[in-house]
XYZ file of C-alpha atoms in Angstrom:
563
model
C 91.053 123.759 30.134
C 93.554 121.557 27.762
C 97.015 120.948 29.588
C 99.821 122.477 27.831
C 101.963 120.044 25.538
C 105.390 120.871 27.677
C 103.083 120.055 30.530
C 101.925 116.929 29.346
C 104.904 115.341 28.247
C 106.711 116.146 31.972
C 103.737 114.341 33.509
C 104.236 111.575 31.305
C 108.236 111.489 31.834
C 107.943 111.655 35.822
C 105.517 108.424 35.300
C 108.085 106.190 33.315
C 110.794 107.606 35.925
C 108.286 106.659 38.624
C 108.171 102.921 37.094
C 111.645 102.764 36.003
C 112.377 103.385 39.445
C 109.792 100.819 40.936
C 111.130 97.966 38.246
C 114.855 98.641 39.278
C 113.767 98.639 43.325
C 112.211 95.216 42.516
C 115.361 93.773 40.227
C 117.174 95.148 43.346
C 115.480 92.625 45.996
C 115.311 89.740 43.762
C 118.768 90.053 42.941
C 119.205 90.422 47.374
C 117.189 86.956 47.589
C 119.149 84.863 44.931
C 122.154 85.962 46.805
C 120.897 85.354 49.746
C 119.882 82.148 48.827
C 123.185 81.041 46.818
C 124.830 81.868 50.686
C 122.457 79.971 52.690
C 123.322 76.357 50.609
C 127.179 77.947 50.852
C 126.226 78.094 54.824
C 124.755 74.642 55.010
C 121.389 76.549 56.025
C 117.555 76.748 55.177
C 116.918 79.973 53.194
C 113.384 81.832 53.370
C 111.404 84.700 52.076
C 109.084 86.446 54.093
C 107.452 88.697 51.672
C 103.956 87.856 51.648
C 104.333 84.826 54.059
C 102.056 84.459 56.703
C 103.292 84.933 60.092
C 100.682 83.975 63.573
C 101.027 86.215 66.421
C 101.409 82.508 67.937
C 105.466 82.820 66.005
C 105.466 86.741 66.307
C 105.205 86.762 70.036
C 107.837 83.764 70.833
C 110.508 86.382 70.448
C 109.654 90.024 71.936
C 110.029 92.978 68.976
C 112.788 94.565 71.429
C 114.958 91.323 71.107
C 114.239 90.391 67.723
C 115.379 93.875 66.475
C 118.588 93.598 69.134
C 119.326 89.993 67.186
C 117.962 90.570 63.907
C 115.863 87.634 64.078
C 112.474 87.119 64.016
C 109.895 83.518 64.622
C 108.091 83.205 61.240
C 106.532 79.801 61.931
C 105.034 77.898 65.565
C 102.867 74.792 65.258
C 103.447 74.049 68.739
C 106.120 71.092 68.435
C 108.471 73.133 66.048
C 109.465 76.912 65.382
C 111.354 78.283 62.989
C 113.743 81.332 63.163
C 115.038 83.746 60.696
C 117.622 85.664 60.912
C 120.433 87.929 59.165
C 123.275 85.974 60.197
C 122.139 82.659 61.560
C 125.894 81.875 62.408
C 126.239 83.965 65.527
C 126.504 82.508 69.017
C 123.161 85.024 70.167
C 121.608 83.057 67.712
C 122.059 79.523 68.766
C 122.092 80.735 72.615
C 118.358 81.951 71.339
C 117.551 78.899 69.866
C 118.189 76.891 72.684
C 116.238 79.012 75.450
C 113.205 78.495 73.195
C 113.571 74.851 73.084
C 114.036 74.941 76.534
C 111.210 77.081 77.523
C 108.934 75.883 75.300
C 109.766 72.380 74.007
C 110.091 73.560 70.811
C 112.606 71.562 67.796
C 113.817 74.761 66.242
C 115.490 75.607 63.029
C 117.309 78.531 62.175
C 116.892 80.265 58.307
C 118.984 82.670 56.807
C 116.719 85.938 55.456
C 117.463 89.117 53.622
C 116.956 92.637 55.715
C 114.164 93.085 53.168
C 112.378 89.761 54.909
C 112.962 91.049 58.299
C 111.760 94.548 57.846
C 108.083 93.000 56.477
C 108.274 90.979 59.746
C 108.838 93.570 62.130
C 105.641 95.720 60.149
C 103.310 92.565 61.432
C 104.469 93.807 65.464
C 102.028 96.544 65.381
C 99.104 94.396 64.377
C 99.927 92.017 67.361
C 96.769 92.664 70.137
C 97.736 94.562 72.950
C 96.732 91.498 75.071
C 98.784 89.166 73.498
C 102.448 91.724 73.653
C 104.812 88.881 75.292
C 106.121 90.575 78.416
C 109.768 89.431 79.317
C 109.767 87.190 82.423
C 112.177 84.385 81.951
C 111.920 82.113 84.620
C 115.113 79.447 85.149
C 113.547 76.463 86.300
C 114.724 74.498 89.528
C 116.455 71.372 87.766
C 118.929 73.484 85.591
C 120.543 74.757 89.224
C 120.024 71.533 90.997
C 122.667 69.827 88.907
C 125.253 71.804 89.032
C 124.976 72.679 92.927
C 125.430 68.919 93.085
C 128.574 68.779 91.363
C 129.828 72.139 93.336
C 131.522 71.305 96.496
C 133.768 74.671 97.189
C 134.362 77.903 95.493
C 137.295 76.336 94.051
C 134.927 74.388 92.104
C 133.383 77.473 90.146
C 136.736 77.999 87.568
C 136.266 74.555 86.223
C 132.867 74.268 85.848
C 132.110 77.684 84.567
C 134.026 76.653 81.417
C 131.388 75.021 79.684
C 130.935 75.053 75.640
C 127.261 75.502 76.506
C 127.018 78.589 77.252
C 123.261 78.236 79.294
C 125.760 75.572 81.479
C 128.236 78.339 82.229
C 125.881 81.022 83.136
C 123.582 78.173 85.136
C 126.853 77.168 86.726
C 127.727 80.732 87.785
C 123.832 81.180 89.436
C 124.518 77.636 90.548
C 126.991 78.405 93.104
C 125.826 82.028 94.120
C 122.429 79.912 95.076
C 124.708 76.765 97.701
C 127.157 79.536 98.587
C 124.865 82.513 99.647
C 126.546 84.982 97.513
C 124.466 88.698 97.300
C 125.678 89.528 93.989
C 127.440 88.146 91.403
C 130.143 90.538 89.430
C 131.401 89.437 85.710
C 134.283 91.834 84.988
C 136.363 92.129 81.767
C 139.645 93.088 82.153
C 142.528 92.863 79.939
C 143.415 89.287 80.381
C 140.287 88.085 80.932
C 137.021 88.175 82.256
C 136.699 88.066 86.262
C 134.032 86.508 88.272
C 133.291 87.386 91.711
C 130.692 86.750 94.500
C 129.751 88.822 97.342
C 129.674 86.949 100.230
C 128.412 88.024 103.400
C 129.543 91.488 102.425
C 133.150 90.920 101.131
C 133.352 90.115 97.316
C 135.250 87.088 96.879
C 137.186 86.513 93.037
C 136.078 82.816 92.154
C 137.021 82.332 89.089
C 139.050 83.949 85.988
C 137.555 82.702 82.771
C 139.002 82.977 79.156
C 138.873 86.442 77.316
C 137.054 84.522 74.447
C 134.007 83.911 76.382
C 132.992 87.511 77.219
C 130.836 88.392 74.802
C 129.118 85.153 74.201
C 128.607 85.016 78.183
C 127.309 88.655 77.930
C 125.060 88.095 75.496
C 123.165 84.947 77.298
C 123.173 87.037 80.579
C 121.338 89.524 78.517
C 119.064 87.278 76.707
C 118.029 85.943 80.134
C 117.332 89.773 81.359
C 115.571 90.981 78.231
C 118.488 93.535 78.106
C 119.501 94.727 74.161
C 122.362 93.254 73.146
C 123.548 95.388 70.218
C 123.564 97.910 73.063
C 127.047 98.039 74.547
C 127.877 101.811 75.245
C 125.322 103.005 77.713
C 124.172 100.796 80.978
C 121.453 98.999 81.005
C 119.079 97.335 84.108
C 116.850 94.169 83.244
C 115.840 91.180 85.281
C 114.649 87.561 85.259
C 113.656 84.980 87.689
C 115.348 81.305 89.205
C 112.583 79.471 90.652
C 113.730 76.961 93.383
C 112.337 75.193 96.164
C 109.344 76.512 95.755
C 110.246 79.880 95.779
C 111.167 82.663 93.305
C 114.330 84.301 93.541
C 113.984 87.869 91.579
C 117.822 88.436 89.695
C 118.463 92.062 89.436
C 121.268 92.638 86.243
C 122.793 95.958 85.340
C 125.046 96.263 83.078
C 127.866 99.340 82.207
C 130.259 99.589 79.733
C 134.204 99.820 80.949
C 137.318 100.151 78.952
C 137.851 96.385 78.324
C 133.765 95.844 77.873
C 130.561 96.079 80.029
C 130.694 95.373 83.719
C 127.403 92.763 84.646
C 126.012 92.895 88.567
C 123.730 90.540 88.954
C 122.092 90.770 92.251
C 120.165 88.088 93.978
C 116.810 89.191 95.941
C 115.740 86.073 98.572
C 112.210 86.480 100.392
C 113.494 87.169 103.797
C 111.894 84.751 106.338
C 108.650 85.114 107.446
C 108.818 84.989 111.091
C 111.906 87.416 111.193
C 112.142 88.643 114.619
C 114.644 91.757 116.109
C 116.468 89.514 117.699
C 117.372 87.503 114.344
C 118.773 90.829 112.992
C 120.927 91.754 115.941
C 118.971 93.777 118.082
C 118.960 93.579 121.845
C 119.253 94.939 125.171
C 117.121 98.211 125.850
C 117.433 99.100 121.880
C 115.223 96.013 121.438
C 112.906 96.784 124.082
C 112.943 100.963 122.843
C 112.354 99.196 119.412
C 109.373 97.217 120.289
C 107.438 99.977 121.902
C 107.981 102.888 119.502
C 106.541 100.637 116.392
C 103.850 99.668 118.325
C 102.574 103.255 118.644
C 100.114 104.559 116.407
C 101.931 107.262 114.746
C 104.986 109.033 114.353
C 107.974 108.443 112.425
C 110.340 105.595 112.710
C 113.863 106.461 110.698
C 116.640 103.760 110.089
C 120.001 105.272 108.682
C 122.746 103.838 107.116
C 125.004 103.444 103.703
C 123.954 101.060 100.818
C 123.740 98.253 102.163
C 123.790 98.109 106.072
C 120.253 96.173 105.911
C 118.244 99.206 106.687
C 115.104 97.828 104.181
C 115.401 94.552 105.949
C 114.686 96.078 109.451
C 111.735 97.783 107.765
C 110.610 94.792 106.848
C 111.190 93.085 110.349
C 108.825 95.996 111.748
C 106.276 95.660 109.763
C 105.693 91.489 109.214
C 105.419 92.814 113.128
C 102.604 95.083 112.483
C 101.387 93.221 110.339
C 98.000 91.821 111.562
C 94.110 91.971 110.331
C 92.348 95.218 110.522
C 95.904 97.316 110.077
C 96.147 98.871 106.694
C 99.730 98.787 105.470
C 101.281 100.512 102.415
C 104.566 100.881 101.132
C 106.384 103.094 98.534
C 109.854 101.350 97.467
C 112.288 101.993 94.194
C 111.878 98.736 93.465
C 109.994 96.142 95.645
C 112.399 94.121 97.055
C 110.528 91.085 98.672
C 106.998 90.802 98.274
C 105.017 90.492 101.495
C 102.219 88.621 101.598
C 99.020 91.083 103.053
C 100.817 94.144 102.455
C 99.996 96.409 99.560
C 103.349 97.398 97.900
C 103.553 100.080 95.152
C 106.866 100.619 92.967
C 107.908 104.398 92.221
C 108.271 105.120 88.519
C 109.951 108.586 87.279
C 109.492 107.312 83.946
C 106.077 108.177 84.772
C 106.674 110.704 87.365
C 105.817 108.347 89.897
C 108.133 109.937 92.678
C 108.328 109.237 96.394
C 106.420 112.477 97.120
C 103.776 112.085 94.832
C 103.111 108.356 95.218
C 103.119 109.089 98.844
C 100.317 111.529 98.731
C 98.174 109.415 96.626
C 99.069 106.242 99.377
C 97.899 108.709 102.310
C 94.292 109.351 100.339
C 93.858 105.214 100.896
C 93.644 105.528 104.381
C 96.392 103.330 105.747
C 97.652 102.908 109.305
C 101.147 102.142 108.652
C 103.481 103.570 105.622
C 106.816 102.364 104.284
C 108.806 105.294 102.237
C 111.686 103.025 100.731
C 113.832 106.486 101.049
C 113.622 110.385 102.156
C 115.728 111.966 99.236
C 114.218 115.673 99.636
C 112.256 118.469 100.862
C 108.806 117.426 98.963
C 109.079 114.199 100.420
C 110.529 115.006 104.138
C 107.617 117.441 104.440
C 104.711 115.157 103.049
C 106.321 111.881 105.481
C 106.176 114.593 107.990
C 102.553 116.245 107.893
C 101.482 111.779 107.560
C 103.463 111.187 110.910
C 101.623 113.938 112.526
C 98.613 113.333 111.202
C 97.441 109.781 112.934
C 99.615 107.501 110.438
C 103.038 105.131 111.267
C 105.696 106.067 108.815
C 108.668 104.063 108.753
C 111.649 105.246 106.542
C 115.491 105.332 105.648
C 118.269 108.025 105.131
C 121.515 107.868 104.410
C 123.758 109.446 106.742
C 126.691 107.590 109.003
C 124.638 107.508 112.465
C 121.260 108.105 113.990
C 122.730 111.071 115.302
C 123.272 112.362 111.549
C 119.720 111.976 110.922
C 118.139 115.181 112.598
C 120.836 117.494 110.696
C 120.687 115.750 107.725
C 116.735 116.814 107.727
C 116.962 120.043 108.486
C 119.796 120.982 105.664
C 117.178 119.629 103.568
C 114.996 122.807 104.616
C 112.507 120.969 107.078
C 111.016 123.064 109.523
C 112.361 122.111 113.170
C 108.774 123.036 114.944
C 107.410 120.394 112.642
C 110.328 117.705 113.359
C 110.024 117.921 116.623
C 107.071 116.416 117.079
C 106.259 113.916 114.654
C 109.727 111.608 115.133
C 109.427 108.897 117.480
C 113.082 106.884 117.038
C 115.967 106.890 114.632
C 118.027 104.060 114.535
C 121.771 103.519 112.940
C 122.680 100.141 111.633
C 126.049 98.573 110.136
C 126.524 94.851 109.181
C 129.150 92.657 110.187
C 130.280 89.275 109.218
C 129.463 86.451 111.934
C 131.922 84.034 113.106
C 131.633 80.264 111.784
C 130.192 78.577 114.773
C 131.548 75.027 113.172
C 135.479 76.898 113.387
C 135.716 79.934 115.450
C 138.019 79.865 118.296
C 139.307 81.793 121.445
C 142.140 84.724 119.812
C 145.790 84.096 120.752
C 146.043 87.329 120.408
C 144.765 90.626 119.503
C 145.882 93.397 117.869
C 146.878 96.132 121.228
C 145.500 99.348 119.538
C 142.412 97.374 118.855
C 142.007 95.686 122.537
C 142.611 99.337 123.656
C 139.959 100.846 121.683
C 137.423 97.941 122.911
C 138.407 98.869 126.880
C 137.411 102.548 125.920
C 134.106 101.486 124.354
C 133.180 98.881 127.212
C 133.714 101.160 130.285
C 131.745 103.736 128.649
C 128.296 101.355 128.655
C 125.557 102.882 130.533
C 124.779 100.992 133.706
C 121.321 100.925 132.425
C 122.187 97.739 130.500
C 122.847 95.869 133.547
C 126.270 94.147 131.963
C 129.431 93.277 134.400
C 132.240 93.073 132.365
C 136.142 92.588 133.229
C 138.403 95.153 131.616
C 140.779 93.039 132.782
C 140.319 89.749 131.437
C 138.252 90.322 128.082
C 138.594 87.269 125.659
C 137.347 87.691 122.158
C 137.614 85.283 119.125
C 139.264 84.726 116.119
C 137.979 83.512 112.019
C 139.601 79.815 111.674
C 137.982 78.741 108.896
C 136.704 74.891 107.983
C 134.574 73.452 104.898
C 131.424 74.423 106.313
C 132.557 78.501 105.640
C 134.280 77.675 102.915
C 137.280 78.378 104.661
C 136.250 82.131 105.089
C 135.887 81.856 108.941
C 132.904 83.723 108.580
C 129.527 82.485 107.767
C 126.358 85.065 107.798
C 126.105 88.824 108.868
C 124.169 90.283 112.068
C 123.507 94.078 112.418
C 124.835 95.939 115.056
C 122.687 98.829 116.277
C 122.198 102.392 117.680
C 119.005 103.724 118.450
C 118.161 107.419 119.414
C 114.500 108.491 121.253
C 113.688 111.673 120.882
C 113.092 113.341 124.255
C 112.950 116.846 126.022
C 116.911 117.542 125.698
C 116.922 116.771 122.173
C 113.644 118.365 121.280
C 115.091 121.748 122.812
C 118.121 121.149 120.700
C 116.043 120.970 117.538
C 113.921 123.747 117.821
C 117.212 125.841 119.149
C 118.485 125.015 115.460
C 121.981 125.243 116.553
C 122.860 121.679 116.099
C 125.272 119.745 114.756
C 126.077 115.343 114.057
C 128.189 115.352 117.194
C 126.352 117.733 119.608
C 123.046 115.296 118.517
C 125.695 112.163 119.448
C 126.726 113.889 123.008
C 123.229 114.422 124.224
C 122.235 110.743 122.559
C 124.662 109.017 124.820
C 124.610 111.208 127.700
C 120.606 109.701 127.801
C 121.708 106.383 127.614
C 122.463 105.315 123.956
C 124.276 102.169 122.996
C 126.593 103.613 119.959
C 126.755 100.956 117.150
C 130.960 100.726 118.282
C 129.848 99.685 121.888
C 126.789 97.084 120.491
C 129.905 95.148 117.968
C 132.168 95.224 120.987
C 130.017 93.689 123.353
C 128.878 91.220 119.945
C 132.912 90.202 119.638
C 132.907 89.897 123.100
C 130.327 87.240 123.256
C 131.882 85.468 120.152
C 129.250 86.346 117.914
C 132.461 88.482 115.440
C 135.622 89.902 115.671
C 137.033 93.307 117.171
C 138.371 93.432 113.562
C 135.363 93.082 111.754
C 133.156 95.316 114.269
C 136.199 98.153 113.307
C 136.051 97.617 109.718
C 132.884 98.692 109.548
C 132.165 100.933 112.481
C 133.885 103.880 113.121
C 134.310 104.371 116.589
């Protein structure tokens, strides 16, 4: 059939539109690249096209696509002595902060080229032609010597101000991990506010300012923190989590960073996870008396449930952990479920939740109890699902050691059954639930007999003390009770503290409190009556008698222990 004339000519007009269109698009980018060009000799800087250029996945996979599209950069060229970078605006501080991690990590002389958006958008095509074996994973790992020489040079948190203020900016933020490392600090806090940007260390509990830097450095020190953490930094209005790794003595220290934004800019946490020690013992962690022998016993049974309680960060996981390098021995199968995995521990299988995934704590623990274990760690019971599946693996021939967050052991029992657990089930399967606070230890180098001590405090401490059971087997004088006061020297850094120790509670489950459960009329402080009335050491009483021997202060144990 013959095409109509009007037909023919439309076809032929959308075809000269279709290369008019095509020829403009192309006088368009080469127009974009003599521009681009003319700025780069204006900049004092290499200028390249990528279109057509052939880029190895050996330069593709220096820089991850997630941080080359955060930076608008990407590697076009590795021979293995040099690399060379392009980017949209070579200029910026991310830049050159990237160009110097890859010389460090990878002894690499690297130049940086200005490109056109055109340039970087063929780059970023070649990403999904990169093998799945060779994607770069992010796992920067700060290597001992950059630490080493600036713990040298710190001799007191006084220190940190001046030497934070470095033009590199790798110094400032290796200055900052530095002194967290020599002074023990949990967590390290970079604040902006509206004067400047704080810095501030958690030490043994207590966050500690140590240094107020210059406004001017925020976002330049933001940016390397979240280089480091494979965080994006284009990304400044919603938080963000990442990590990376120091490796020191041996060892790997796992950084935790999160990031939120605030009114004067994002907040950065950056948390430091040490192994704990491998022969940590009870005793190490503050427990004693009949609580350590009650302790002992119940973990070495062969099932039920163990429960530690506590807020964030009262050291609950690292009692879990104490129990089971305990258990720990050939032929005993030991699994644990934790959001995340804190410490590795060598000959225990350790599995990290993922709700990404749907990965839960319920789930993951049903697919742990199909691998036959002996022993289970639950990181945390957060709901019914999970209660009831910890519960049915507790009665059911397996260990199960977990936390919950409520203010006392006593809280525990009530906290499950608002959760809808069913008390005939309860019952049964727990073996002990212990409470746990930290408190700062006295500097053994400074601390000293008190002069005196606060009346409504020494008062409180009488109360606590005559109410011990006799089961302990302690004499005390009401009469003449000396306790000891924070002096502080240069090995404390004048804090008068140095350390924490946990001070404990721990309730058995017996006949009384059985009844009491399966009566369902129960409450926190009915559970604490019948708890002490068998013989309980409250966690007020255990920091007494710990101030008592010198090991705190009655205002420490009070801070944190209500009584």
């Amino acid at each position: 059939m013959a095409i109509p004339p009007t037909q023919k000519i439309q076809i032929a007009s959308g075809d000269v539109q279709d290369k008019l269109a095509e020829k403009m698009r192309n006088v368009k980018v080469k127009d974009l690249e003599v521009e681009t060009e003319a700025q780069a000799a204006i900049l004092g800087v290499p200028y390249m096209n990528l279109f057509r250029f052939p880029i190895t996945p050996e330069a593709l996979g220096l820089i991850s696509e997630e941080r080359a599209r955060a930076l608008s950069a990407v590697c076009f060229f590795n021979n293995g002595a040099e690399a060379r970078v392009g980017a949209l605006d070579p200029t910026i501080d991310a830049i050159k902060d990237l160009a110097y991690e890859l010389e460090e990590r990878h002894k690499l002389k690297v130049a940086i080229a200005l490109i056109t958006q055109n340039s970087l958008n063929e780059a970023f095509k070649l990403y999904a032609k990169l093998p799945k074996e060779r994607v770069f994973t992010r796992d920067v790992v700060i290597k001992e010597d950059e630490v080493l020489k600036w713990e040298k040079e710190l001799t007191a948190l006084t220190d940190i101000a001046t030497l934070a203020q470095q033009k590199n900016l790798t110094a400032s933020v290796s200055v900052l991990l530095a002194a967290a490392l020599k002074f023990d600090a949990s967590d390290i806090h970079v604040e902006a506010e509206e004067s400047g940007v704080i810095a501030r260390y958690r030490l043994d509990g207590i966050l500690n300012t140590v240094a107020t830097l210059p406004k001017d450095l925020w976002v330049r020190l933001i940016s390397r923190v979240k280089l480091l953490s494979g965080l994006k930094i284009n990304v400044t209005d919603r938080p963000q989590d990442g990590r990376f790794t120091i490796a020191k003595g041996g060892q790997k220290i796992d950084v935790r960073v999160s990031t939120i934004p605030t009114v004067y800019g994002e907040s950065v946490v950056m948390r430091l996870l040490r192994a704990p020690e491998e022969k940590l013992e009870f005793t190490d962690l503050g427990v004693r008396g009949r609580a350590l022998t009650a302790l002992q016993t119940q973990i070495e049974r062969p099932n039920g449930m163990i429960i530690t309680t506590g807020p964030t960060g009262s050291g609950k996981t690292t009692t879990l952990y104490a129990a089971l390098l305990k258990l720990n021995k050939p032929g005993v199968k030991i699994i644990t479920l934790e959001d995340p995995v804190e410490y590795k521990l060598e000959g225990i299988n350790q599995s990290q939740i993922d709700s990404s995934h749907d990965y839960t704590f319920a789930k993951g623990l049903r697919s742990i109890l199909r691998q036959d274990p002996d022993v289970v760690m639950v990181g945390e019971i957060r709901d019914l699902e999970t209660a009831d599946t910890a519960i049915q693996a507790a009665l059911t021939g397996h260990l199960l050691l977990s936390t919950i967050h409520t203010n006392g052991a006593a809280g525990a029992i009530p906290r499950f059954l608002s959760m809808g657990v069913k008390p005939f089930l309860l019952a049964p399967a727990l073996n002990a639930i212990l409470g746990q606070r930290l408190v700062r230890k006295l500097c053994d180098a400074c601390k000293t007999p008190a002069d005196t001590v606060d009346p409504a405090l020494r008062e409180k401490a009488k109360k606590l003390l005559a109410s011990v059971p006799t089961e302990e087997g302690l004499k005390i004088d009401l009469e003449n009770l000396t306790f000891f006061a924070a002096k502080g020297c240069e090995a404390c850094n004048s804090l008068g503290y140095k350390g924490r120790i946990g001070v404990y509670e721990v309730l058995l489950m017996n006949k009384d409190i059985e009844q009491v459960i399966l009566s369902e009329q129960i409450s926190e402080y009915t559970m604490k009556e019948i708890a002490v009335k068998n013989g309980m050491v409250t966690m007020a009483q255990d920091g007494v008698l710990k101030a008592l021997d010198g090991i705190t202060t009655l205002d420490e144990v009070f801070r944190v222990v209500e009584m």
